[in-house]
Coordinates of C-alpha atoms and ligand atoms in Angstrom, one line a residue:
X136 CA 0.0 0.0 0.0
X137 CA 1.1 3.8 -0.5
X138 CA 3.3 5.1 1.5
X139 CA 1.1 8.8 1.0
X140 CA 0.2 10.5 4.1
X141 CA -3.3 11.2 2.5
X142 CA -4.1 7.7 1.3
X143 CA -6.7 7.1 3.4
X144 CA -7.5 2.8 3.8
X145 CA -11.1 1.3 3.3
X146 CA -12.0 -1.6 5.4
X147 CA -14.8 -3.1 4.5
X148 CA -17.3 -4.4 6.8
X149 CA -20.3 -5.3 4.3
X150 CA -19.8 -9.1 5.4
X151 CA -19.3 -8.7 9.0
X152 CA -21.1 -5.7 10.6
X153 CA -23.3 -5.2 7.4
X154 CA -24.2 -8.9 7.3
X155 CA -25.0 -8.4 10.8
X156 CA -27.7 -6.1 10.3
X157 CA -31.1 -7.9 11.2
X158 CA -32.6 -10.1 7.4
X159 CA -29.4 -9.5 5.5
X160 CA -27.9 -12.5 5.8
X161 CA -25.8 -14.0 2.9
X162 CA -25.4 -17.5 1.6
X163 CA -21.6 -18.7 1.1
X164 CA -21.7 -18.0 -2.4
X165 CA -23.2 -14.4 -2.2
X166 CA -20.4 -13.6 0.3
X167 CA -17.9 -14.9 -2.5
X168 CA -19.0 -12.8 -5.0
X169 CA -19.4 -9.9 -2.5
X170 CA -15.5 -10.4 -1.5
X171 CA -14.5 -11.3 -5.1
X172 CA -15.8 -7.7 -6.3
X173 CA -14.7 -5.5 -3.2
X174 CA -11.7 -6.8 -4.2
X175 CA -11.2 -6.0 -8.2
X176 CA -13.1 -2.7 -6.6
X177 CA -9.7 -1.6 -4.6
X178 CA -11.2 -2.3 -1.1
X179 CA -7.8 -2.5 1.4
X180 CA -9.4 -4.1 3.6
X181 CA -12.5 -6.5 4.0
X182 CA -13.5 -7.7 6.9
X183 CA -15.0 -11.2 6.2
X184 CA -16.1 -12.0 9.1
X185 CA -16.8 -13.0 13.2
X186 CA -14.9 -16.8 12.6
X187 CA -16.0 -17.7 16.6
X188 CA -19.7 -16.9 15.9
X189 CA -20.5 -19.8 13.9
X190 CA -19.0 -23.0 11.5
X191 CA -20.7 -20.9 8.5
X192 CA -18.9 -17.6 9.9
X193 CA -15.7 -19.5 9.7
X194 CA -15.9 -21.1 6.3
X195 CA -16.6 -17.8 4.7
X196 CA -13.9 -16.1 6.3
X197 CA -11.5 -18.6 5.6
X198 CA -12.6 -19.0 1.7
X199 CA -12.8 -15.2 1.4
X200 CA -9.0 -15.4 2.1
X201 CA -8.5 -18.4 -0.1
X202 CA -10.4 -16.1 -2.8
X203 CA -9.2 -12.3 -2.1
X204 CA -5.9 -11.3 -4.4
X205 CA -4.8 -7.8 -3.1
X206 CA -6.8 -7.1 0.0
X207 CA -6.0 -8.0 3.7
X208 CA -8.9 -10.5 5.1
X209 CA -9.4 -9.2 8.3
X210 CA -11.2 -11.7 10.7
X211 CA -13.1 -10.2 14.0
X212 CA -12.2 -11.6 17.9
X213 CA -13.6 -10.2 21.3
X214 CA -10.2 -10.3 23.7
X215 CA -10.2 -14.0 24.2
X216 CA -7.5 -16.6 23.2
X217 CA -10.4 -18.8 22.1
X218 CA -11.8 -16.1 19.7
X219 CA -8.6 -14.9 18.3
X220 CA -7.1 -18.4 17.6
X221 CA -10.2 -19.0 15.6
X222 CA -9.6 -15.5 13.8
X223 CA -6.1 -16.7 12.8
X224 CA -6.5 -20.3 11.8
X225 CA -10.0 -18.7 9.5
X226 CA -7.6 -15.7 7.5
X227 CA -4.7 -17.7 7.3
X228 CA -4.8 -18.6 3.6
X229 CA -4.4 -14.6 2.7
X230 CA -1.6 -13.4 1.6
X231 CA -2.3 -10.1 4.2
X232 CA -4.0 -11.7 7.4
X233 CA -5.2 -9.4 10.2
X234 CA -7.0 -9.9 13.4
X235 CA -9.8 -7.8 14.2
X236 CA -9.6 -7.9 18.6
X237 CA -12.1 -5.6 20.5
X238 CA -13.4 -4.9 23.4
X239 CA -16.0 -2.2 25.1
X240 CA -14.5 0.4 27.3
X241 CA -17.1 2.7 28.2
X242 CA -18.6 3.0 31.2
X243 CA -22.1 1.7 30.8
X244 CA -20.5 -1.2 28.4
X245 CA -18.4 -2.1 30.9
X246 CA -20.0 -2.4 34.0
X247 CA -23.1 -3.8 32.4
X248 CA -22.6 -6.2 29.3
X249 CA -18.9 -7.1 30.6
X250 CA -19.5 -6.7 34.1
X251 CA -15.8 -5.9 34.7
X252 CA -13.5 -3.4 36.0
X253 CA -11.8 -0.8 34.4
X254 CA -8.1 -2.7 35.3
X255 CA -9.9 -6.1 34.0
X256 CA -10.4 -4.8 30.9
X257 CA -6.5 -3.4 31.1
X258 CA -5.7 -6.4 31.3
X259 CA -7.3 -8.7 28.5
X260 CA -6.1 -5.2 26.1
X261 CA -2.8 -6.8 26.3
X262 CA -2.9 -10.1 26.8
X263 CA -5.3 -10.1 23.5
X264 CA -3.6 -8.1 21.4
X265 CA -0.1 -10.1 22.9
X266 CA -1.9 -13.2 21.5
X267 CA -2.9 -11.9 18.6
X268 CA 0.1 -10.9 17.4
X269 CA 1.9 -13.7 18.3
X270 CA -0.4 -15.2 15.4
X271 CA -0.3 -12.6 12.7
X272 CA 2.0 -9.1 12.2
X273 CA -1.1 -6.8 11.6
X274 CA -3.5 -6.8 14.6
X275 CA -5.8 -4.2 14.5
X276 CA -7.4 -3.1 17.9
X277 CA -10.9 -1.5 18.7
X278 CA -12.1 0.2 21.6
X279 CA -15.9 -0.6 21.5
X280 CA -18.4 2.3 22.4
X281 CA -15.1 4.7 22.3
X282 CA -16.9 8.2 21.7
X283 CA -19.1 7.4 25.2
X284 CA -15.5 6.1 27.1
X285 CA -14.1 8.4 29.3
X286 CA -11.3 10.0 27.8
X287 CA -8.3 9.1 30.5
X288 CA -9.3 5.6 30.1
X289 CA -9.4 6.0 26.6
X290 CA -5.9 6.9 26.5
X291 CA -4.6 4.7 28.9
X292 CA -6.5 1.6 27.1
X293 CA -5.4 3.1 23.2
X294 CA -1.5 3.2 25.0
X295 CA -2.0 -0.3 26.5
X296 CA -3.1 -2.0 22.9
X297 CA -0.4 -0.1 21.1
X298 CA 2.5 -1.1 23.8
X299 CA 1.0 -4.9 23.2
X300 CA 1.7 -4.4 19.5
X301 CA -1.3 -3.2 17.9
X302 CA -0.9 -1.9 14.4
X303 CA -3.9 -0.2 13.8
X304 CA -6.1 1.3 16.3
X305 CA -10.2 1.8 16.1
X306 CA -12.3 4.3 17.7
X307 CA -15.6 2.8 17.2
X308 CA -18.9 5.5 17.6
X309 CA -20.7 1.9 18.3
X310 CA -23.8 3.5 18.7
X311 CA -23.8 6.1 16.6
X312 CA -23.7 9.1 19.1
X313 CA -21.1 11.4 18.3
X314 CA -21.2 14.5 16.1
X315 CA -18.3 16.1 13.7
X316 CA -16.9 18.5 15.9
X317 CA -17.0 15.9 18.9
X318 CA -15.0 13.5 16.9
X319 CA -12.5 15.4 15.3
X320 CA -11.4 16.9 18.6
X321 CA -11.5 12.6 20.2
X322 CA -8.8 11.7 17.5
X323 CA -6.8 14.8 18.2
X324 CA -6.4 14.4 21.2
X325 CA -5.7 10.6 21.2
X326 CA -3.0 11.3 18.6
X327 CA -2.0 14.0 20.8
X328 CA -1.5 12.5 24.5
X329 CA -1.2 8.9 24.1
X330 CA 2.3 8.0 23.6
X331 CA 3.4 6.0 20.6
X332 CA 0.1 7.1 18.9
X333 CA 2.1 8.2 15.5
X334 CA 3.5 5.0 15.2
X335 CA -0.1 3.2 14.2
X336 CA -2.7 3.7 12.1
X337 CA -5.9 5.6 13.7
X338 CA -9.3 3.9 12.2
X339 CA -12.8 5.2 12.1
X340 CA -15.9 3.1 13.0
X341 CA -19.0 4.9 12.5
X342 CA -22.8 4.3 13.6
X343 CA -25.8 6.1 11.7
X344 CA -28.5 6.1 14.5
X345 CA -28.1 10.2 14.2
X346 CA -27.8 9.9 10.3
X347 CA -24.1 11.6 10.9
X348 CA -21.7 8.5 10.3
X349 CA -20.6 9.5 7.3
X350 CA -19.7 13.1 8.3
X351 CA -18.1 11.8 11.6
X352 CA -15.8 9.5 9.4
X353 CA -14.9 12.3 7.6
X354 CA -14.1 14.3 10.1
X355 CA -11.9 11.8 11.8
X356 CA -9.9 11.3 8.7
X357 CA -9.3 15.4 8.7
X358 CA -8.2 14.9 12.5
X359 CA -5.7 12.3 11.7
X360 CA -7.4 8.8 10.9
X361 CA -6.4 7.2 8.2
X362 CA -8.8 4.1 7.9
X363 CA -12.4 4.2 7.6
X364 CA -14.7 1.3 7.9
X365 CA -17.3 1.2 6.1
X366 CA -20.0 -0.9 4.6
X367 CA -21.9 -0.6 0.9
X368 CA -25.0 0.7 0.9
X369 CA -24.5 1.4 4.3
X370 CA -25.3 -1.7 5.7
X371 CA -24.7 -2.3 9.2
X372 CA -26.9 -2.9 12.4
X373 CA -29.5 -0.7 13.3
X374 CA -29.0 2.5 10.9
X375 CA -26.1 1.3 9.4
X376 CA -22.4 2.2 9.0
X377 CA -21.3 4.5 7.5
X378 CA -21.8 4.2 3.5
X379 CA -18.6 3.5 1.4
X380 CA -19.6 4.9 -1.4
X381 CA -20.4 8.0 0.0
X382 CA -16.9 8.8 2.0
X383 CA -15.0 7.7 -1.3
X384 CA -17.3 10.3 -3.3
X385 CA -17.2 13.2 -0.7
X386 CA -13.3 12.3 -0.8
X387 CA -13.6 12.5 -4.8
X388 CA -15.9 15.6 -5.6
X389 CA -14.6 17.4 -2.7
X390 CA -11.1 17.1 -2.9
X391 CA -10.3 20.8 -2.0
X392 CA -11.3 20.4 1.4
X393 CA -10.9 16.6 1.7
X394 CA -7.4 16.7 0.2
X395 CA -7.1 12.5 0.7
X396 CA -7.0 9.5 -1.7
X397 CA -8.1 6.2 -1.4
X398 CA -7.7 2.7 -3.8
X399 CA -11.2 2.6 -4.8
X400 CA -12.0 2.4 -8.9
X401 CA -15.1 4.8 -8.4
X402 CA -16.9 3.5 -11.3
X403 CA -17.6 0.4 -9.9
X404 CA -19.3 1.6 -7.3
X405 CA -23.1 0.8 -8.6
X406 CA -22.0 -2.0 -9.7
X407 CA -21.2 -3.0 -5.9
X408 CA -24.3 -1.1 -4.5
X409 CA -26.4 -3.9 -6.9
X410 CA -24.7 -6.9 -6.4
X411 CA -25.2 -5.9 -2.4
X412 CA -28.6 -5.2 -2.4
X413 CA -29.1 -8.3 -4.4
X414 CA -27.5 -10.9 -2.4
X415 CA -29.1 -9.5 1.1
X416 CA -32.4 -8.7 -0.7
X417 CA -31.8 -5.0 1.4
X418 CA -33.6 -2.6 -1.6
X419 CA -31.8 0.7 -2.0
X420 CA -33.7 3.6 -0.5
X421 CA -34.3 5.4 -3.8
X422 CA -32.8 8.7 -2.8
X423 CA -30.0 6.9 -1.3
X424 CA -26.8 8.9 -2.3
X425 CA -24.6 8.1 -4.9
X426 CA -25.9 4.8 -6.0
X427 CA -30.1 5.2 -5.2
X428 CA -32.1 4.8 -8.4
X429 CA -32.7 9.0 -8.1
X430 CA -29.5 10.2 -7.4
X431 CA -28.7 11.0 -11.2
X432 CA -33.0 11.4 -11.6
X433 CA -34.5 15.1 -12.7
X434 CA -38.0 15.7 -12.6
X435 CA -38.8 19.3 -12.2
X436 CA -38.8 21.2 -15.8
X437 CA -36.4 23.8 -14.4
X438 CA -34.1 21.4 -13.7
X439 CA -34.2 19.3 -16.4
X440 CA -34.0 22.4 -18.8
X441 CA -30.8 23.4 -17.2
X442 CA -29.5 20.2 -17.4
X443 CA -30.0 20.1 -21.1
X444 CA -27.8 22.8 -21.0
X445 CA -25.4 22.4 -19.1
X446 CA -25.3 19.0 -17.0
X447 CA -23.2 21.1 -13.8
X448 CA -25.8 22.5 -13.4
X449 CA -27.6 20.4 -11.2
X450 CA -25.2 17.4 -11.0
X451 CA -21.7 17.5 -8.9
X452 CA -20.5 14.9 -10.5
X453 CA -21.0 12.5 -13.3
X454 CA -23.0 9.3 -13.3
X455 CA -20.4 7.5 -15.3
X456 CA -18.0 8.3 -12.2
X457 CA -19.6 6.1 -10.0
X458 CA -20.9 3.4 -13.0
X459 CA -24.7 4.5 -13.0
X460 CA -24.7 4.7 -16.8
X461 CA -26.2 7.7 -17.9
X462 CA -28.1 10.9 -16.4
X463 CA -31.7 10.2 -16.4
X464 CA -34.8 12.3 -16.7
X465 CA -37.6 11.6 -14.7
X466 CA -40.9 12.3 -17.1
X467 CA -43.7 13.5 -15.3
X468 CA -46.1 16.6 -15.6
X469 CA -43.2 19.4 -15.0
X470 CA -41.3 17.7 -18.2
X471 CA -41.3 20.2 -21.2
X472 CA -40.8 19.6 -24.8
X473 CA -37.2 19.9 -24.4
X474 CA -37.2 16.5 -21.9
X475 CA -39.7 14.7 -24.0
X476 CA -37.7 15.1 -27.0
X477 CA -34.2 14.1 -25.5
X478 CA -36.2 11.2 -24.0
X479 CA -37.1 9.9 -27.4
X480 CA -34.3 10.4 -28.5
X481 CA -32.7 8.3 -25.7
X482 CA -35.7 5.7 -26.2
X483 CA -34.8 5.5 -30.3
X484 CA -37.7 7.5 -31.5
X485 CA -37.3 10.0 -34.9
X486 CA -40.8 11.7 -35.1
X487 CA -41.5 14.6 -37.8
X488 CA -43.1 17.2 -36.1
X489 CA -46.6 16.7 -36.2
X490 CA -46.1 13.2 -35.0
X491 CA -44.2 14.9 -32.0
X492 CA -46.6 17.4 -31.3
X493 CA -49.3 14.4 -31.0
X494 CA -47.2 12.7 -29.0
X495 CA -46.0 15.3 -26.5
X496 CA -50.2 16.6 -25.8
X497 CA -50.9 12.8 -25.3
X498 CA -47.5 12.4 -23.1
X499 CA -48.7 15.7 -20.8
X500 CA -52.4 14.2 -20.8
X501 CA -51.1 11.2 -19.2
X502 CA -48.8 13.4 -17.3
X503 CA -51.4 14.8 -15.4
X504 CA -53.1 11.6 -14.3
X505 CA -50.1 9.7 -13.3
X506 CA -47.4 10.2 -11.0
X507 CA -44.4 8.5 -12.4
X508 CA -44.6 7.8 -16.4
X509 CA -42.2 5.7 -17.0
X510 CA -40.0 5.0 -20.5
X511 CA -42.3 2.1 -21.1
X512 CA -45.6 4.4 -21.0
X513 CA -43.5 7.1 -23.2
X514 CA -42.9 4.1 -25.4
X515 CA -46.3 2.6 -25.2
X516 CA -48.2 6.2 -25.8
X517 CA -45.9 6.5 -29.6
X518 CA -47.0 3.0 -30.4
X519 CA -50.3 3.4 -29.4
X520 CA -51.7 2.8 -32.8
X521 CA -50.0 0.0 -32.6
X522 CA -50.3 -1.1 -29.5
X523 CA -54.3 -0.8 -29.4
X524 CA -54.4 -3.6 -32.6
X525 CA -52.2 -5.9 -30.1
X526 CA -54.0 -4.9 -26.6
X527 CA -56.2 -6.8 -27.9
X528 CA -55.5 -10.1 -26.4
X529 CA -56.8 -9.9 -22.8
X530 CA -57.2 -11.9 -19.8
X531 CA -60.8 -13.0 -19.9
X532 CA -60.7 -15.7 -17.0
X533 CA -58.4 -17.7 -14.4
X534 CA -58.9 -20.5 -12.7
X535 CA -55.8 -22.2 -11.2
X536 CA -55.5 -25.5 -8.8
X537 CA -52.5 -25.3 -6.4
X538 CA -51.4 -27.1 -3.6
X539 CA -49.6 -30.0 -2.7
X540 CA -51.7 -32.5 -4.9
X541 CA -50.1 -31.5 -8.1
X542 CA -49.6 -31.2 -10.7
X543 CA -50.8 -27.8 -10.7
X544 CA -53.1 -26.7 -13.7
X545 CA -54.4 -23.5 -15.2
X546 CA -57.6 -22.9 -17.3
X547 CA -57.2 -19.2 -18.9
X548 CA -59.7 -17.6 -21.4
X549 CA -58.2 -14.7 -23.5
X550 CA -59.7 -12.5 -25.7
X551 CA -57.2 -12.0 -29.0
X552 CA -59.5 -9.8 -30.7
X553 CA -61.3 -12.5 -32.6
X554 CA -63.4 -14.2 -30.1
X555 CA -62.4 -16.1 -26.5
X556 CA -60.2 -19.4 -26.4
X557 CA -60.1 -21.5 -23.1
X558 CA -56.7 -23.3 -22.9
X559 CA -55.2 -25.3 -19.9
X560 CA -51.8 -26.0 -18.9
X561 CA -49.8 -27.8 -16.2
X562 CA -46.7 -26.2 -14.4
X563 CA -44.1 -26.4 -12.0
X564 CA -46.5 -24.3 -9.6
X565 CA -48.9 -22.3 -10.0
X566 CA -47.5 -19.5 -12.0
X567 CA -45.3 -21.7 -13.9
X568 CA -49.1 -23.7 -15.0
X569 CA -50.5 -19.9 -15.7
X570 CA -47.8 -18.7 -18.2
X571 CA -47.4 -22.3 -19.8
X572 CA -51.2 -21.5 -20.7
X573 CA -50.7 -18.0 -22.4
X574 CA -47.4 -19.5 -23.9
X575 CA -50.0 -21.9 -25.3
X576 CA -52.7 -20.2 -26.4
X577 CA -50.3 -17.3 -28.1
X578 CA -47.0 -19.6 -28.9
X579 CA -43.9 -17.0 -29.1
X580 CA -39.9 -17.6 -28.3
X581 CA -39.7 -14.3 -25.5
X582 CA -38.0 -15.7 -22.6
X583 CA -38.9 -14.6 -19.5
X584 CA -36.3 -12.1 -17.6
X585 CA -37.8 -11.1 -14.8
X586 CA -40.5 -12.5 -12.6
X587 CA -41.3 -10.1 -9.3
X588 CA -44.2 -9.5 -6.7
X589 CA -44.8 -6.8 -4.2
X590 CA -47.5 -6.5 -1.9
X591 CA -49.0 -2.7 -2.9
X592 CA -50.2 -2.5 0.4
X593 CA -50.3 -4.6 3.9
X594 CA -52.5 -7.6 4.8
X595 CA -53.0 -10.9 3.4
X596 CA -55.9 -9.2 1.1
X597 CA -53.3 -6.4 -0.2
X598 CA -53.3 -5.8 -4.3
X599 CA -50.3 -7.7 -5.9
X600 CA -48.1 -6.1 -8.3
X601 CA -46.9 -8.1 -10.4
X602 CA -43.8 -7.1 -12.8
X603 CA -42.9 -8.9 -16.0
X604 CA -40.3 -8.9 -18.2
X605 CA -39.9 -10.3 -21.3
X606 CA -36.7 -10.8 -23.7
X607 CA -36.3 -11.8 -27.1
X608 CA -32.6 -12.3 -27.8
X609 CA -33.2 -12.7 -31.5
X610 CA -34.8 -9.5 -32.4
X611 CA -33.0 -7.8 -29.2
X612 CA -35.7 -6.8 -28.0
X613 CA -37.4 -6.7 -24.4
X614 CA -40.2 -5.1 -22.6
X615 CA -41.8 -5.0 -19.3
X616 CA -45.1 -4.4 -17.9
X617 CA -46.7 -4.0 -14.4
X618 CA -50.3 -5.3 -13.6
X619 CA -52.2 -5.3 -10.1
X620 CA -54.8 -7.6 -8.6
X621 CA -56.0 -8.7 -5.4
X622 CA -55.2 -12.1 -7.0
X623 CA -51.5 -12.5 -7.5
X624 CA -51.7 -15.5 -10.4
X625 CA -54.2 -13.1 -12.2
X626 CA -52.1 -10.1 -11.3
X627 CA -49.3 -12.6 -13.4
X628 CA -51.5 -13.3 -16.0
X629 CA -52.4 -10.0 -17.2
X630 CA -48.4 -8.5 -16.5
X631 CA -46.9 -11.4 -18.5
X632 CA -49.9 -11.1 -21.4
X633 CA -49.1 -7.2 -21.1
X634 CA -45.3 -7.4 -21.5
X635 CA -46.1 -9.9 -24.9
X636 CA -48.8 -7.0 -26.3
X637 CA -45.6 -4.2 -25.9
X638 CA -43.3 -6.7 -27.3
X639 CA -45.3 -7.2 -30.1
X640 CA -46.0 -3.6 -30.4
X641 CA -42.0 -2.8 -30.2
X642 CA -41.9 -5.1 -32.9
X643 CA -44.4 -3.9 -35.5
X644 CA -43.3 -0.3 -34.5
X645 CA -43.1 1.6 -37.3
X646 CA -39.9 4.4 -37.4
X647 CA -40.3 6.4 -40.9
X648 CA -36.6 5.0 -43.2
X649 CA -34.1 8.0 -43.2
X650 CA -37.3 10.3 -41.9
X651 CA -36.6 13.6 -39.7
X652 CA -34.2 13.7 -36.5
X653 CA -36.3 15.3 -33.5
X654 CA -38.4 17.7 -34.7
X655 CA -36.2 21.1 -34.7
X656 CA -39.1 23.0 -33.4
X657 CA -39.4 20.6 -30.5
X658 CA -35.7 21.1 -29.5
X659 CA -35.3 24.6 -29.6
X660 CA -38.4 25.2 -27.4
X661 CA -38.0 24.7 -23.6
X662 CA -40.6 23.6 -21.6
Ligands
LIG216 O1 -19.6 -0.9 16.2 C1 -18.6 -1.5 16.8 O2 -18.2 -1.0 17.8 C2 -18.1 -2.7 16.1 C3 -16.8 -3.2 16.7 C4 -16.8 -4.6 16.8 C5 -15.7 -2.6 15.9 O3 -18.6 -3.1 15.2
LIG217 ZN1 -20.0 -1.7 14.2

C-alpha cells in the first residue's frame, strides 16, 4: 500500500457488521461474489467475518481469504484466546492476514454487558492483542463504544493496545452518538496524548442512528485517521455504517477540502451497490446517495432544462463516475418539450413534427393523471396505434388448482381480438401452469427475464403487483409491464400477457426510413 500520508484505507465491513444487520444475511456463495468484487473494486481491507460466531462464519472467512488477491482478510475476535485463535486459523490462507480484537471500554458497556473493572479490561487489552500478534504481524485493535469512554481511560486503554503491538487502532462511535466537531477533537487528542500514537494507524468506525456517520468519518480522517470502515449501501446494524460509497465520493468531488485519496476504482461503485442489495435482498432507498435509483434522476422542468444545457448545473459529479450509466430524466407533468424530445431520443424515437406534437399533448395528458410515467408508457403512448391492434388479447378468465396435490393446472380464457379461447396447462407451480397457458394459447420464443411480486399494500388481502419482463434475444428486443390484482396469479397473467402485447408492439413499431431527427421546433423550445 502507499506510503502517502493522505491515502486514506477502506476496510470493508459489508460481510461482517453489514451482514449483521437484522434479514441481511448471505449465503456462502453471495459472500464470495461480494469479496471477489470488493476486491477487483480496490477495497484495502475486507472484513470477512466473526470466525467464533459460527461453523458458517468460519468457512466464509476462511474461503474469502482463499479467494481475495490484493486485500488484507481481516477476521473479528472479542479479547479472548479462544476467539482470536479461531480469527487466525479462519484468514490464514491470505496473503495479508489481520486480526480484528475488540473490546468495550465505556462505562455503561463495561459495568453492564462485561461486568468488569476498568483494570480487568486493562488487562485482556494486552494479553489479546499479545496473543494476537503472536499469530499474525497486523492486529488491529478496537475500543468498542469509544466516543461514550471516558477519555483518561481512553488513552490509557489506546497506549496499553499499542505497547501490546497493535498496528492499527479503532475508535468505534458503536452507537452512533457522536457528532463532527466531537469527533475530530477525540482523534486529536488521542493522537496528541497517548504516547506512541504516531507510530499506528488511527481507524474510524461509525454508527448512523443520528444519520451523521458518514460526516463523523470524515471528520476523523481530517483529524488524523487514516482508515475508515465502512460498509456498501451502508449496511450495518441498526441504521447502518457509515456508506462506502459515499466517504469515497465526498473524498472524490470534494477534494479541495478533503485533500485525501483512497484505492477505490469509483466506477464500480453501482456495480457494488447492486450486487449488495441483491444478495441481502436490502432494496436501495431510492434517494439513497450516490448509487439510489434518483440520485442522477431530474424531474422538475427547471431542472431538467438546465441540465440540457449544461449538465453542472444540477449534478456534482458524473454518473459515469460512479458506473450509474447515464443521467436520467424523470418524465412527469413538469417535463417540457425539451425533456420529451431528449427522451425519445434516448428511447430510439425520430418523429417529424406533427407526429411529436401528437405525441407530446398525449404524453402531458397522461402526465397529469399519473405520478411516475415511466420510458415504457412514453414508449407505449408513440406506439399506441400500434399497440391498441395488439392490446387486444386480454385476460378474460383464471382458474388455477394449487397445492400440494399437483400437478398444478391453469384454465385461462383470453380475448385475442377474434373471439375467446379456453386453454389449460400444467406447471411447475402455479404461475409456472399460468404462463405455460398463455405460452400456449399465443406460442412465441420471449423468454422470461424477470418474474417479481410486491404487496402494494399490507395484509393478506393487499393488491399484488406483479412485474414482467420479457426478452427476445433474436430480435434484441425486451419489454416489461406491471399489472395489479387482489389475485397474485391473475395479477401474473395479465403482466406477462401485457409485457407480450408491448413486445409485439416494439416489434411492428413503425420508425419512418431516413425520416426527420427530432423535430427542430421541439428542440429549440423549452418547456
Ligand atoms: O460498532 C462497533 O463497535 C463494532 C466493533 C466490533 C468494531 O462493530
Ligand atoms: Zn459496528
Amino acid at each position: 500500500m502507499s506510503n502517502d500520508k493522505n491515502r486514506v484505507i477502506i476496510f470493508d465491513t459489508t460481510l461482517r457488521d453489514g451482514e449483521q444487520s437484522p434479514g441481511a444475511t448471505m449465503t456462502l456463495e453471495e459472500k464470495l461474489q461480494v469479496a471477489g468484487l470488493l476486491d477487483e473494486m480496490g477495497v484495502d481491507v475486507i472484513e470477512a467475518g466473526f470466525p467464533i460466531a459460527s461453523p458458517g462464519d468460519f468457512e466464509s472467512v476462511s474461503e474469502v481469504a482463499k479467494l481475495v488477491k490484493n486485500a488484507s482478510v481481516a477476521g473479528l475476535s472479542r479479547a479472548s484466546e479462544k476467539d482470536i485463535n479461531a480469527a487466525a486459523e479462519a484468514v490464514r490462507h491470505c496473503a495479508r492476514p489481520r486480526i480484528h480484537t475488540f473490546i468495550s471500554t465505556s462505562p455503561v458497556h463495561m459495568k453492564y454487558k462485561l461486568r468488569k473493572e476498568p483494570d480487568e479490561v486493562l488487562e485482556l487489552i494486552v494479553s489479546s492483542v499479545t496473543h494476537a500478534r503472536g499469530k499474525v504481524e497486523d492486529v488491529e485493535w478496537s475500543a468498542e463504544d469509544a466516543t461514550r469512554t471516558e477519555h483518561d481511560f481512553l488513552c490509557r486503554c489506546v497506549e496499553a493496545a499499542i505497547k501490546a503491538g497493535a498496528t492499527t487502532i479503532n475508535i468505534p462511535d458503536t452507537v452512533g452518538y457522536t457528532v463532527p466537531e466531537e469527533f475530530t477533537a477525540l482523534i486529536t487528542m488521542l493522537r496528541e496524548r497517548v504516547p506512541g500514537a504516531d507510530e499506528v494507524i488511527f481507524s474510524t468506525h461509525c454508527h448512523n442512528d443520528l444519520g451523521l456517520a458518514v460526516a463523523n468519518s470524515l471528520a476523523g480522517v481530517k483529524a488524523g485517521a487514516r482508515q475508515i470502515e465502512c460498509t456498501i449501501n451502508g449496511l450495518g446494524e441498526r441504521a447502518g455504517n457509515a456508506a462506502l460509497e459515499e466517504v469515497v465520493m465526498a473524498m472524490n468531488v470534494r477534494r479541495d477540502v478533503f485533500p485525501f485519496t483512497t484505492g477505490i476504482d469509483a466506477t464500480m461503485l453501482t456495480r457494488a451497490s447492486k450486487l449488495v442489495s441483491a444478495a441481502t435482498s436490502f432494496p436501495v432507498q431510492y434517494n439513497k446517495a450516490i448509487v439510489g435509483r434518483n440520485a442522477f434522476a431530474h424531474e422538475s422542468g427547471i431542472h431538467q432544462d438546465g441540465m440540457l444545457k449544461h449538465t453542472q448545473t444540477y449534478e456534482i459529479m458524473t454518473p459515469e463516475a460512479v458506473g450509474a450509466g447515464k443521467t436520467s430524466l424523470v418524465m412527469g407533468k413538469h417535463s417540457g418539450r425539451h425533456a420529451f424530445a431528449r427522451k425519445l431520443e434516448e428511447l430510439g424515437y425520430k418523429l417529424a413534427d406533427n407526429a411529436f406534437q401528437d405525441a407530446f399533448q398525449r404524453f402531458k395528458e397522461l402526465a397529469d393523471r399519473k405520478k411516475h410515467v415511466y420510458d415504457e408508457d412514453i414508449e407505449a403512448l408513440v406506439d399506441e396505434n400500434i399497440a391498441t391492434a395488439t392490446d387486444a388479447r386480454k385476460v378474460v378468465a383464471l382458474t388455477v388448482i394449487a397445492g400440494t396435490m399437483g400437478p398444478q393446472m391453469a384454465t385461462l380464457t383470453v380475448d385475442a381480438g377474434d373471439g375467446h379461447q379456453t386453454v389449460q396447462a400444467t406447471g411447475n407451480g402455479p404461475v409456472d401452469a399460468t404462463f405455460n397457458a398463455i405460452k400456449k394459447a399465443f406460442p412465441h420464443d420471449a423468454k422470461l427475464a424477470l418474474y417479481q411480486v410486491h404487496s402494494v399494500t399490507h395484509g393478506t388481502d393487499a393488491q399484488a403487483e406483479v412485474s414482467v419482463r420479457l426478452e427476445d434475444e433474436k430480435a434484441g428486443l425486451s419489454s416489461t409491464s406491471k399489472a395489479a390484482d387482489p389475485d397474485t396469479l391473475v395479477a401474473s397473467a395479465k403482466a406477462y400477457l401485457a409485457a407480450l402485447n408491448r413486445l409485439e408492439a416494439k416489434r411492428q413499431r413503425v420508425r419512418p426510413e431516413g425520416g426527420e431527427n427530432i423535430s427542430e421546433e421541439a428542440r429549440r423550445s423549452g418547456p
